[in-house]
Each structure stands twice: as structure tokens, then as C-alpha cells.
Amino acid sequence: SRLRSMLALHDRFIADAAHQPRTPLTGLRLHVERALADPRPETVADALAHIQRLTQRAARTSSQLLALTRAQAAPLETEGPQLVDLGQLIPEAVAQRIHEAIRAGVDLGYEGSTQPLHILGEAASVQDMLDNLIDNAVRYAGPGSVITVHLQARADGGANLSVEDNGPGVPPELMSRLSERFFRVAGSNEAGSGLGLAIVQSIAKRHRAEVVYQAGRERGLRVEVRFPPTAPSAARTT
């Protein structure tokens, strides 16, 4: 069963890797041909600007395809899950993104306790999840927006991690499709890969967590990850 799962994952990655870079590579070829056909400085400069954007897009898509494949790989049970302290990990991870948010013209903040709040999982994967949630909010909320990361303990011993923005939001009828690979909301001006929230969903699944999409308090989008209570027998901490 595990072998079948890995082979299916392998086949899906090959299919995605063969299909997704096709558009930026086609664009790169067209702009190179355009610059060669018309060597005027203004034409070459414009072509190079397009080539730079397309190269960045192809690099990001390739990176996220690899991240998605890692997130969909072996379940945590086979890799030795640990006790992860979200009360320490999440504020530190948000702090690492502050300067980047400032450059993007975004007000990024954190609301929640810094007291120990443990889940059973993998610290690096949880940070990847948060990075993708923040990236998604920064890209689609846009300059001038406010993005807030929330962390809250639940009465049942679980934890809720959410990222909320006050951007344009998502129509209610499209909320259920946000975790689909390569899905992007129509009308968005941001050329994302459509993989960020799929990665979030895959990491959440490995942690037996639930991803919930809601409208934000001030328009925008709120993505909440609901982690289950920690098993009392878990011993190692991160």
C-alpha cells in the first residue's frame, strides 16, 4: 500500500512538472525571439523585464512543486513525530517575515499567547505551512493590507492557527476549491502558482489537522488550521 502511494505520488509529480513550466518557458522563448528580432535598446529592456518575471515564476513553481511532493510523502507516523511548541515557533516564524512584509507594504502582526502550546508533529513542516499561508496573504491581499497571524488554545487541548487578511477576499462559492492544486481565483492580478494552499492542506493532513476557509472580519480571507489535541504519551519536544 505504501509502495502504491509512493508510485502514485511519483507519477503525479512527473505530470505536474511536465505541465506547469510550459507556459513560462513558452513566454521566455517568445521574448528572447522578440529581442533578437528587434535589437533596439527599449525593446531589449522590455523583453528582459518580461524574462525576469517569467524566470521568477518558473523558479517559484518548481520550488512549490517540490514542497508539495515533500508534504504529500510519508505520514508523520513513520518519521517519528515530536512535541512542537507553537507558542514559541509561531511568534518567532512571524518575526522572521516582518522585514519582508515591510518591503511589500504589508502590516504583518501576531496575536496570541507565547505560553507553551504543544501539538504532535514536525516543526519544519509547521513553519512551511505558516510561510505558505503568509505568502498567500501577502500576494493576494496586496500592498497596504493588514495580515494577522492568530494562535489560540482550545478547551479540548487542541490549537487553532490562523492567518487573516483584509484584502479583496474570495467569493463564498469558491472557498471549497482553495486547496486544489493550481487553482487560482479568477480576476486575481497576482501571478501565483496556485500551489501554496495545496501545500498547506497536505501538511495539515499529515498532522491530522483541519483547514477551514472563512471570510475575514474586514473582508479578506481567514485560513484557520485546527490541530487535534496532543496525545499524552508523546515525549520528545521541539
PDB file of C-alpha atoms in Angstrom:
ATOM      1  CA  SER A   1       0.000   0.000   0.000  1.00  0.00           C
ATOM      2  CA  ARG A   2       2.836   2.398   0.861  1.00  0.00           C
ATOM      3  CA  LEU A   3       4.620   1.494  -2.371  1.00  0.00           C
ATOM      4  CA  ARG A   4       1.462   2.164  -4.414  1.00  0.00           C
ATOM      5  CA  SER A   5       1.091   5.541  -2.685  1.00  0.00           C
ATOM      6  CA  MET A   6       4.692   6.498  -3.424  1.00  0.00           C
ATOM      7  CA  LEU A   7       4.405   5.426  -7.080  1.00  0.00           C
ATOM      8  CA  ALA A   8       1.189   7.429  -7.463  1.00  0.00           C
ATOM      9  CA  LEU A   9       2.911  10.451  -5.892  1.00  0.00           C
ATOM     10  CA  HIS A  10       5.856   9.968  -8.263  1.00  0.00           C
ATOM     11  CA  ASP A  11       3.587   9.830 -11.320  1.00  0.00           C
ATOM     12  CA  ARG A  12       1.637  12.904 -10.199  1.00  0.00           C
ATOM     13  CA  PHE A  13       4.846  14.886  -9.677  1.00  0.00           C
ATOM     14  CA  ILE A  14       6.126  13.975 -13.151  1.00  0.00           C
ATOM     15  CA  ALA A  15       2.808  15.024 -14.704  1.00  0.00           C
ATOM     16  CA  ASP A  16       2.778  18.337 -12.821  1.00  0.00           C
ATOM     17  CA  ALA A  17       6.443  19.040 -13.544  1.00  0.00           C
ATOM     18  CA  ALA A  18       5.899  18.367 -17.255  1.00  0.00           C
ATOM     19  CA  HIS A  19       2.827  20.597 -17.491  1.00  0.00           C
ATOM     20  CA  GLN A  20       3.304  23.607 -15.208  1.00  0.00           C
ATOM     21  CA  PRO A  21       6.594  25.120 -16.522  1.00  0.00           C
ATOM     22  CA  ARG A  22       5.251  25.013 -20.077  1.00  0.00           C
ATOM     23  CA  THR A  23       3.642  28.469 -20.017  1.00  0.00           C
ATOM     24  CA  PRO A  24       6.620  30.430 -18.591  1.00  0.00           C
ATOM     25  CA  LEU A  25       9.050  28.554 -20.864  1.00  0.00           C
ATOM     26  CA  THR A  26       6.934  29.435 -23.909  1.00  0.00           C
ATOM     27  CA  GLY A  27       6.932  33.062 -22.788  1.00  0.00           C
ATOM     28  CA  LEU A  28      10.700  33.029 -22.324  1.00  0.00           C
ATOM     29  CA  ARG A  29      11.199  31.777 -25.876  1.00  0.00           C
ATOM     30  CA  LEU A  30       8.886  34.421 -27.336  1.00  0.00           C
ATOM     31  CA  HIS A  31      10.606  37.316 -25.557  1.00  0.00           C
ATOM     32  CA  VAL A  32      14.091  36.052 -26.494  1.00  0.00           C
ATOM     33  CA  GLU A  33      12.991  35.856 -30.155  1.00  0.00           C
ATOM     34  CA  ARG A  34      11.464  39.329 -29.881  1.00  0.00           C
ATOM     35  CA  ALA A  35      14.724  40.822 -28.524  1.00  0.00           C
ATOM     36  CA  LEU A  36      16.774  39.116 -31.239  1.00  0.00           C
ATOM     37  CA  ALA A  37      14.432  40.317 -33.986  1.00  0.00           C
ATOM     38  CA  ASP A  38      14.368  43.926 -32.731  1.00  0.00           C
ATOM     39  CA  PRO A  39      17.659  44.872 -31.020  1.00  0.00           C
ATOM     40  CA  ARG A  40      16.619  48.435 -30.185  1.00  0.00           C
ATOM     41  CA  PRO A  41      17.537  49.187 -26.527  1.00  0.00           C
ATOM     42  CA  GLU A  42      13.958  49.871 -25.460  1.00  0.00           C
ATOM     43  CA  THR A  43      12.722  46.593 -26.970  1.00  0.00           C
ATOM     44  CA  VAL A  44      15.545  44.575 -25.400  1.00  0.00           C
ATOM     45  CA  ALA A  45      14.968  46.210 -21.998  1.00  0.00           C
ATOM     46  CA  ASP A  46      11.246  45.421 -22.115  1.00  0.00           C
ATOM     47  CA  ALA A  47      11.923  41.834 -23.196  1.00  0.00           C
ATOM     48  CA  LEU A  48      14.448  41.383 -20.367  1.00  0.00           C
ATOM     49  CA  ALA A  49      11.915  42.660 -17.832  1.00  0.00           C
ATOM     50  CA  HIS A  50       9.407  40.048 -19.032  1.00  0.00           C
ATOM     51  CA  ILE A  51      12.101  37.349 -18.998  1.00  0.00           C
ATOM     52  CA  GLN A  52      12.986  38.214 -15.399  1.00  0.00           C
ATOM     53  CA  ARG A  53       9.347  37.902 -14.262  1.00  0.00           C
ATOM     54  CA  LEU A  54       8.862  34.625 -16.149  1.00  0.00           C
ATOM     55  CA  THR A  55      12.090  33.192 -14.712  1.00  0.00           C
ATOM     56  CA  GLN A  56      10.983  34.066 -11.180  1.00  0.00           C
ATOM     57  CA  ARG A  57       7.606  32.460 -11.842  1.00  0.00           C
ATOM     58  CA  ALA A  58       9.171  29.248 -13.168  1.00  0.00           C
ATOM     59  CA  ALA A  59      11.565  29.058 -10.206  1.00  0.00           C
ATOM     60  CA  ARG A  60       8.761  29.556  -7.692  1.00  0.00           C
ATOM     61  CA  THR A  61       6.542  26.957  -9.376  1.00  0.00           C
ATOM     62  CA  SER A  62       9.354  24.399  -9.375  1.00  0.00           C
ATOM     63  CA  SER A  63      10.135  25.091  -5.712  1.00  0.00           C
ATOM     64  CA  GLN A  64       6.497  24.735  -4.702  1.00  0.00           C
ATOM     65  CA  LEU A  65       6.067  21.518  -6.691  1.00  0.00           C
ATOM     66  CA  LEU A  66       8.934  20.026  -4.677  1.00  0.00           C
ATOM     67  CA  ALA A  67       7.449  21.366  -1.430  1.00  0.00           C
ATOM     68  CA  LEU A  68       4.054  19.867  -2.280  1.00  0.00           C
ATOM     69  CA  THR A  69       5.638  16.494  -3.039  1.00  0.00           C
ATOM     70  CA  ARG A  70       7.501  16.531   0.291  1.00  0.00           C
ATOM     71  CA  ALA A  71       4.289  17.420   2.129  1.00  0.00           C
ATOM     72  CA  GLN A  72       2.440  14.545   0.466  1.00  0.00           C
ATOM     73  CA  ALA A  73       5.194  11.990   1.115  1.00  0.00           C
ATOM     74  CA  ALA A  74       5.475   9.749   4.157  1.00  0.00           C
ATOM     75  CA  PRO A  75       2.977  10.178   7.007  1.00  0.00           C
ATOM     76  CA  LEU A  76       4.317  11.526  10.273  1.00  0.00           C
ATOM     77  CA  GLU A  77       3.804   8.172  11.987  1.00  0.00           C
ATOM     78  CA  THR A  78       6.726   6.688  10.008  1.00  0.00           C
ATOM     79  CA  GLU A  79       9.085   9.597  10.716  1.00  0.00           C
ATOM     80  CA  GLY A  80       8.775   9.994  14.481  1.00  0.00           C
ATOM     81  CA  PRO A  81       6.538  13.000  15.253  1.00  0.00           C
ATOM     82  CA  GLN A  82       7.628  15.285  18.088  1.00  0.00           C
ATOM     83  CA  LEU A  83       6.026  17.680  20.512  1.00  0.00           C
ATOM     84  CA  VAL A  84       6.137  21.066  18.788  1.00  0.00           C
ATOM     85  CA  ASP A  85       5.646  24.198  20.898  1.00  0.00           C
ATOM     86  CA  LEU A  86       3.532  26.516  18.746  1.00  0.00           C
ATOM     87  CA  GLY A  87       3.707  29.196  21.447  1.00  0.00           C
ATOM     88  CA  GLN A  88       7.406  29.554  20.658  1.00  0.00           C
ATOM     89  CA  LEU A  89       7.562  28.532  16.994  1.00  0.00           C
ATOM     90  CA  ILE A  90       4.797  30.726  15.555  1.00  0.00           C
ATOM     91  CA  PRO A  91       5.805  34.141  17.023  1.00  0.00           C
ATOM     92  CA  GLU A  92       9.438  33.509  16.013  1.00  0.00           C
ATOM     93  CA  ALA A  93       8.399  32.494  12.487  1.00  0.00           C
ATOM     94  CA  VAL A  94       6.240  35.631  12.112  1.00  0.00           C
ATOM     95  CA  ALA A  95       9.098  37.823  13.356  1.00  0.00           C
ATOM     96  CA  GLN A  96      11.339  36.403  10.620  1.00  0.00           C
ATOM     97  CA  ARG A  97       8.895  37.676   7.973  1.00  0.00           C
ATOM     98  CA  ILE A  98       8.469  41.250   9.279  1.00  0.00           C
ATOM     99  CA  HIS A  99      11.152  42.896   7.122  1.00  0.00           C
ATOM    100  CA  GLU A 100       9.881  41.143   4.002  1.00  0.00           C
ATOM    101  CA  ALA A 101       6.333  42.291   4.794  1.00  0.00           C
ATOM    102  CA  ILE A 102       7.519  45.882   5.234  1.00  0.00           C
ATOM    103  CA  ARG A 103       9.183  45.775   1.802  1.00  0.00           C
ATOM    104  CA  ALA A 104       5.880  44.519   0.346  1.00  0.00           C
ATOM    105  CA  GLY A 105       3.959  47.368   2.016  1.00  0.00           C
ATOM    106  CA  VAL A 106       2.054  44.992   4.303  1.00  0.00           C
ATOM    107  CA  ASP A 107       1.333  45.335   8.035  1.00  0.00           C
ATOM    108  CA  LEU A 108       2.084  41.842   9.416  1.00  0.00           C
ATOM    109  CA  GLY A 109       1.357  41.136  13.071  1.00  0.00           C
ATOM    110  CA  TYR A 110       0.832  38.388  15.635  1.00  0.00           C
ATOM    111  CA  GLU A 111      -1.972  37.917  18.166  1.00  0.00           C
ATOM    112  CA  GLY A 112      -1.842  35.058  20.640  1.00  0.00           C
ATOM    113  CA  SER A 113      -0.166  33.648  23.668  1.00  0.00           C
ATOM    114  CA  THR A 114       3.567  32.999  23.882  1.00  0.00           C
ATOM    115  CA  GLN A 115       2.954  30.402  26.597  1.00  0.00           C
ATOM    116  CA  PRO A 116       3.739  26.761  25.721  1.00  0.00           C
ATOM    117  CA  LEU A 117       1.126  25.270  23.402  1.00  0.00           C
ATOM    118  CA  HIS A 118       2.096  21.851  22.093  1.00  0.00           C
ATOM    119  CA  ILE A 119       0.967  19.798  19.141  1.00  0.00           C
ATOM    120  CA  LEU A 120       2.274  16.469  17.905  1.00  0.00           C
ATOM    121  CA  GLY A 121       4.031  16.963  14.600  1.00  0.00           C
ATOM    122  CA  GLU A 122       7.071  18.285  12.785  1.00  0.00           C
ATOM    123  CA  ALA A 123       8.393  21.794  13.415  1.00  0.00           C
ATOM    124  CA  ALA A 124       9.874  22.339   9.934  1.00  0.00           C
ATOM    125  CA  SER A 125       6.600  21.332   8.252  1.00  0.00           C
ATOM    126  CA  VAL A 126       4.558  23.641  10.500  1.00  0.00           C
ATOM    127  CA  GLN A 127       6.867  26.530   9.618  1.00  0.00           C
ATOM    128  CA  ASP A 128       6.492  25.673   5.902  1.00  0.00           C
ATOM    129  CA  MET A 129       2.731  25.759   6.410  1.00  0.00           C
ATOM    130  CA  LEU A 130       2.849  29.179   8.055  1.00  0.00           C
ATOM    131  CA  ASP A 131       5.209  30.550   5.390  1.00  0.00           C
ATOM    132  CA  ASN A 132       2.804  29.474   2.654  1.00  0.00           C
ATOM    133  CA  LEU A 133      -0.168  30.997   4.483  1.00  0.00           C
ATOM    134  CA  ILE A 134       1.678  34.297   4.878  1.00  0.00           C
ATOM    135  CA  ASP A 135       2.926  34.207   1.259  1.00  0.00           C
ATOM    136  CA  ASN A 136      -0.628  33.630   0.037  1.00  0.00           C
ATOM    137  CA  ALA A 137      -1.970  36.533   2.105  1.00  0.00           C
ATOM    138  CA  VAL A 138       0.823  38.917   1.062  1.00  0.00           C
ATOM    139  CA  ARG A 139       0.406  38.084  -2.626  1.00  0.00           C
ATOM    140  CA  TYR A 140      -3.364  38.354  -2.818  1.00  0.00           C
ATOM    141  CA  ALA A 141      -4.190  40.984  -0.182  1.00  0.00           C
ATOM    142  CA  GLY A 142      -1.668  43.356  -1.749  1.00  0.00           C
ATOM    143  CA  PRO A 143       0.189  46.493  -0.605  1.00  0.00           C
ATOM    144  CA  GLY A 144      -1.488  48.483   2.150  1.00  0.00           C
ATOM    145  CA  SER A 145      -3.198  45.418   3.621  1.00  0.00           C
ATOM    146  CA  VAL A 146      -3.133  44.143   7.193  1.00  0.00           C
ATOM    147  CA  ILE A 147      -2.274  40.493   7.855  1.00  0.00           C
ATOM    148  CA  THR A 148      -2.641  38.989  11.308  1.00  0.00           C
ATOM    149  CA  VAL A 149      -1.447  35.583  12.496  1.00  0.00           C
ATOM    150  CA  HIS A 150      -3.566  34.218  15.350  1.00  0.00           C
ATOM    151  CA  LEU A 151      -2.747  31.339  17.719  1.00  0.00           C
ATOM    152  CA  GLN A 152      -5.312  30.090  20.219  1.00  0.00           C
ATOM    153  CA  ALA A 153      -5.563  27.118  22.579  1.00  0.00           C
ATOM    154  CA  ARG A 154      -8.862  25.214  22.517  1.00  0.00           C
ATOM    155  CA  ALA A 155     -10.670  23.807  25.506  1.00  0.00           C
ATOM    156  CA  ASP A 156     -10.234  20.248  24.210  1.00  0.00           C
ATOM    157  CA  GLY A 157      -6.430  20.573  24.255  1.00  0.00           C
ATOM    158  CA  GLY A 158      -6.041  21.309  20.553  1.00  0.00           C
ATOM    159  CA  ALA A 159      -4.795  24.510  18.925  1.00  0.00           C
ATOM    160  CA  ASN A 160      -6.055  26.841  16.210  1.00  0.00           C
ATOM    161  CA  LEU A 161      -3.578  28.643  13.966  1.00  0.00           C
ATOM    162  CA  SER A 162      -4.972  31.179  11.518  1.00  0.00           C
ATOM    163  CA  VAL A 163      -3.795  33.829   9.078  1.00  0.00           C
ATOM    164  CA  GLU A 164      -6.277  36.595   8.278  1.00  0.00           C
ATOM    165  CA  ASP A 165      -6.026  39.481   5.832  1.00  0.00           C
ATOM    166  CA  ASN A 166      -8.249  42.408   4.874  1.00  0.00           C
ATOM    167  CA  GLY A 167      -7.721  42.066   1.135  1.00  0.00           C
ATOM    168  CA  PRO A 168     -10.359  41.572  -1.573  1.00  0.00           C
ATOM    169  CA  GLY A 169     -11.373  38.157  -0.223  1.00  0.00           C
ATOM    170  CA  VAL A 170     -12.766  35.119  -2.029  1.00  0.00           C
ATOM    171  CA  PRO A 171     -16.369  34.553  -3.213  1.00  0.00           C
ATOM    172  CA  PRO A 172     -18.139  32.060  -0.887  1.00  0.00           C
ATOM    173  CA  GLU A 173     -18.824  29.628  -3.738  1.00  0.00           C
ATOM    174  CA  LEU A 174     -15.076  29.284  -4.395  1.00  0.00           C
ATOM    175  CA  MET A 175     -13.949  28.682  -0.795  1.00  0.00           C
ATOM    176  CA  SER A 176     -14.150  24.898  -1.147  1.00  0.00           C
ATOM    177  CA  ARG A 177     -11.725  24.946  -4.102  1.00  0.00           C
ATOM    178  CA  LEU A 178      -8.901  26.898  -2.467  1.00  0.00           C
ATOM    179  CA  SER A 179      -6.924  23.754  -1.541  1.00  0.00           C
ATOM    180  CA  GLU A 180      -6.988  22.382  -5.100  1.00  0.00           C
ATOM    181  CA  ARG A 181      -3.637  22.175  -6.848  1.00  0.00           C
ATOM    182  CA  PHE A 182      -3.115  25.023  -9.358  1.00  0.00           C
ATOM    183  CA  PHE A 183      -6.459  26.672  -8.570  1.00  0.00           C
ATOM    184  CA  ARG A 184      -6.422  30.466  -8.626  1.00  0.00           C
ATOM    185  CA  VAL A 185      -9.346  32.811  -8.065  1.00  0.00           C
ATOM    186  CA  ALA A 186     -10.437  34.426 -11.339  1.00  0.00           C
ATOM    187  CA  GLY A 187      -9.661  38.119 -11.619  1.00  0.00           C
ATOM    188  CA  SER A 188      -6.579  37.994  -9.408  1.00  0.00           C
ATOM    189  CA  ASN A 189      -3.751  40.201 -10.665  1.00  0.00           C
ATOM    190  CA  GLU A 190      -1.101  38.178  -8.835  1.00  0.00           C
ATOM    191  CA  ALA A 191       0.660  35.523 -10.917  1.00  0.00           C
ATOM    192  CA  GLY A 192       0.931  32.844  -8.243  1.00  0.00           C
ATOM    193  CA  SER A 193       1.463  29.156  -8.866  1.00  0.00           C
ATOM    194  CA  GLY A 194      -1.796  28.043  -7.236  1.00  0.00           C
ATOM    195  CA  LEU A 195       0.134  25.603  -5.018  1.00  0.00           C
ATOM    196  CA  GLY A 196       0.525  27.449  -1.713  1.00  0.00           C
ATOM    197  CA  LEU A 197      -2.774  26.414  -0.147  1.00  0.00           C
ATOM    198  CA  ALA A 198      -2.468  22.895  -1.574  1.00  0.00           C
ATOM    199  CA  ILE A 199       0.805  22.618   0.361  1.00  0.00           C
ATOM    200  CA  VAL A 200      -0.958  23.905   3.488  1.00  0.00           C
ATOM    201  CA  GLN A 201      -3.683  21.283   3.052  1.00  0.00           C
ATOM    202  CA  SER A 202      -1.152  18.459   2.619  1.00  0.00           C
ATOM    203  CA  ILE A 203       0.853  19.466   5.698  1.00  0.00           C
ATOM    204  CA  ALA A 204      -2.352  19.778   7.725  1.00  0.00           C
ATOM    205  CA  LYS A 205      -3.434  16.304   6.628  1.00  0.00           C
ATOM    206  CA  ARG A 206      -0.118  14.847   7.796  1.00  0.00           C
ATOM    207  CA  HIS A 207      -0.758  16.457  11.203  1.00  0.00           C
ATOM    208  CA  ARG A 208      -4.384  15.231  11.261  1.00  0.00           C
ATOM    209  CA  ALA A 209      -5.456  18.863  11.282  1.00  0.00           C
ATOM    210  CA  GLU A 210      -8.412  20.514   9.552  1.00  0.00           C
ATOM    211  CA  VAL A 211      -8.128  23.550   7.262  1.00  0.00           C
ATOM    212  CA  VAL A 212     -11.112  25.919   7.315  1.00  0.00           C
ATOM    213  CA  TYR A 213     -11.623  28.873   4.962  1.00  0.00           C
ATOM    214  CA  GLN A 214     -13.744  31.813   6.125  1.00  0.00           C
ATOM    215  CA  ALA A 215     -14.360  35.440   5.278  1.00  0.00           C
ATOM    216  CA  GLY A 216     -12.226  37.784   7.376  1.00  0.00           C
ATOM    217  CA  ARG A 217     -13.668  40.203   9.893  1.00  0.00           C
ATOM    218  CA  GLU A 218     -12.922  43.059   7.481  1.00  0.00           C
ATOM    219  CA  ARG A 219     -13.496  41.481   4.073  1.00  0.00           C
ATOM    220  CA  GLY A 220     -10.436  39.458   3.150  1.00  0.00           C
ATOM    221  CA  LEU A 221      -9.790  35.806   3.871  1.00  0.00           C
ATOM    222  CA  ARG A 222      -9.182  33.885   7.080  1.00  0.00           C
ATOM    223  CA  VAL A 223      -7.469  30.485   6.796  1.00  0.00           C
ATOM    224  CA  GLU A 224      -7.616  28.503  10.022  1.00  0.00           C
ATOM    225  CA  VAL A 225      -5.737  25.276  10.766  1.00  0.00           C
ATOM    226  CA  ARG A 226      -7.262  23.288  13.625  1.00  0.00           C
ATOM    227  CA  PHE A 227      -4.730  20.921  15.198  1.00  0.00           C
ATOM    228  CA  PRO A 228      -6.022  17.967  17.250  1.00  0.00           C
ATOM    229  CA  PRO A 229      -5.196  17.546  20.960  1.00  0.00           C
ATOM    230  CA  THR A 230      -1.750  16.186  21.740  1.00  0.00           C
ATOM    231  CA  ALA A 231      -1.510  12.533  22.734  1.00  0.00           C
ATOM    232  CA  PRO A 232      -0.464  12.250  26.396  1.00  0.00           C
ATOM    233  CA  SER A 233       2.221   9.650  25.551  1.00  0.00           C
ATOM    234  CA  ALA A 234       4.209  11.984  23.267  1.00  0.00           C
ATOM    235  CA  ALA A 235       7.624  12.560  24.785  1.00  0.00           C
ATOM    236  CA  ARG A 236      10.130  14.403  22.579  1.00  0.00           C
ATOM    237  CA  THR A 237       9.863  18.176  22.252  1.00  0.00           C
ATOM    238  CA  THR A 238      10.900  20.686  19.601  1.00  0.00           C
TER     239      THR A 238
END
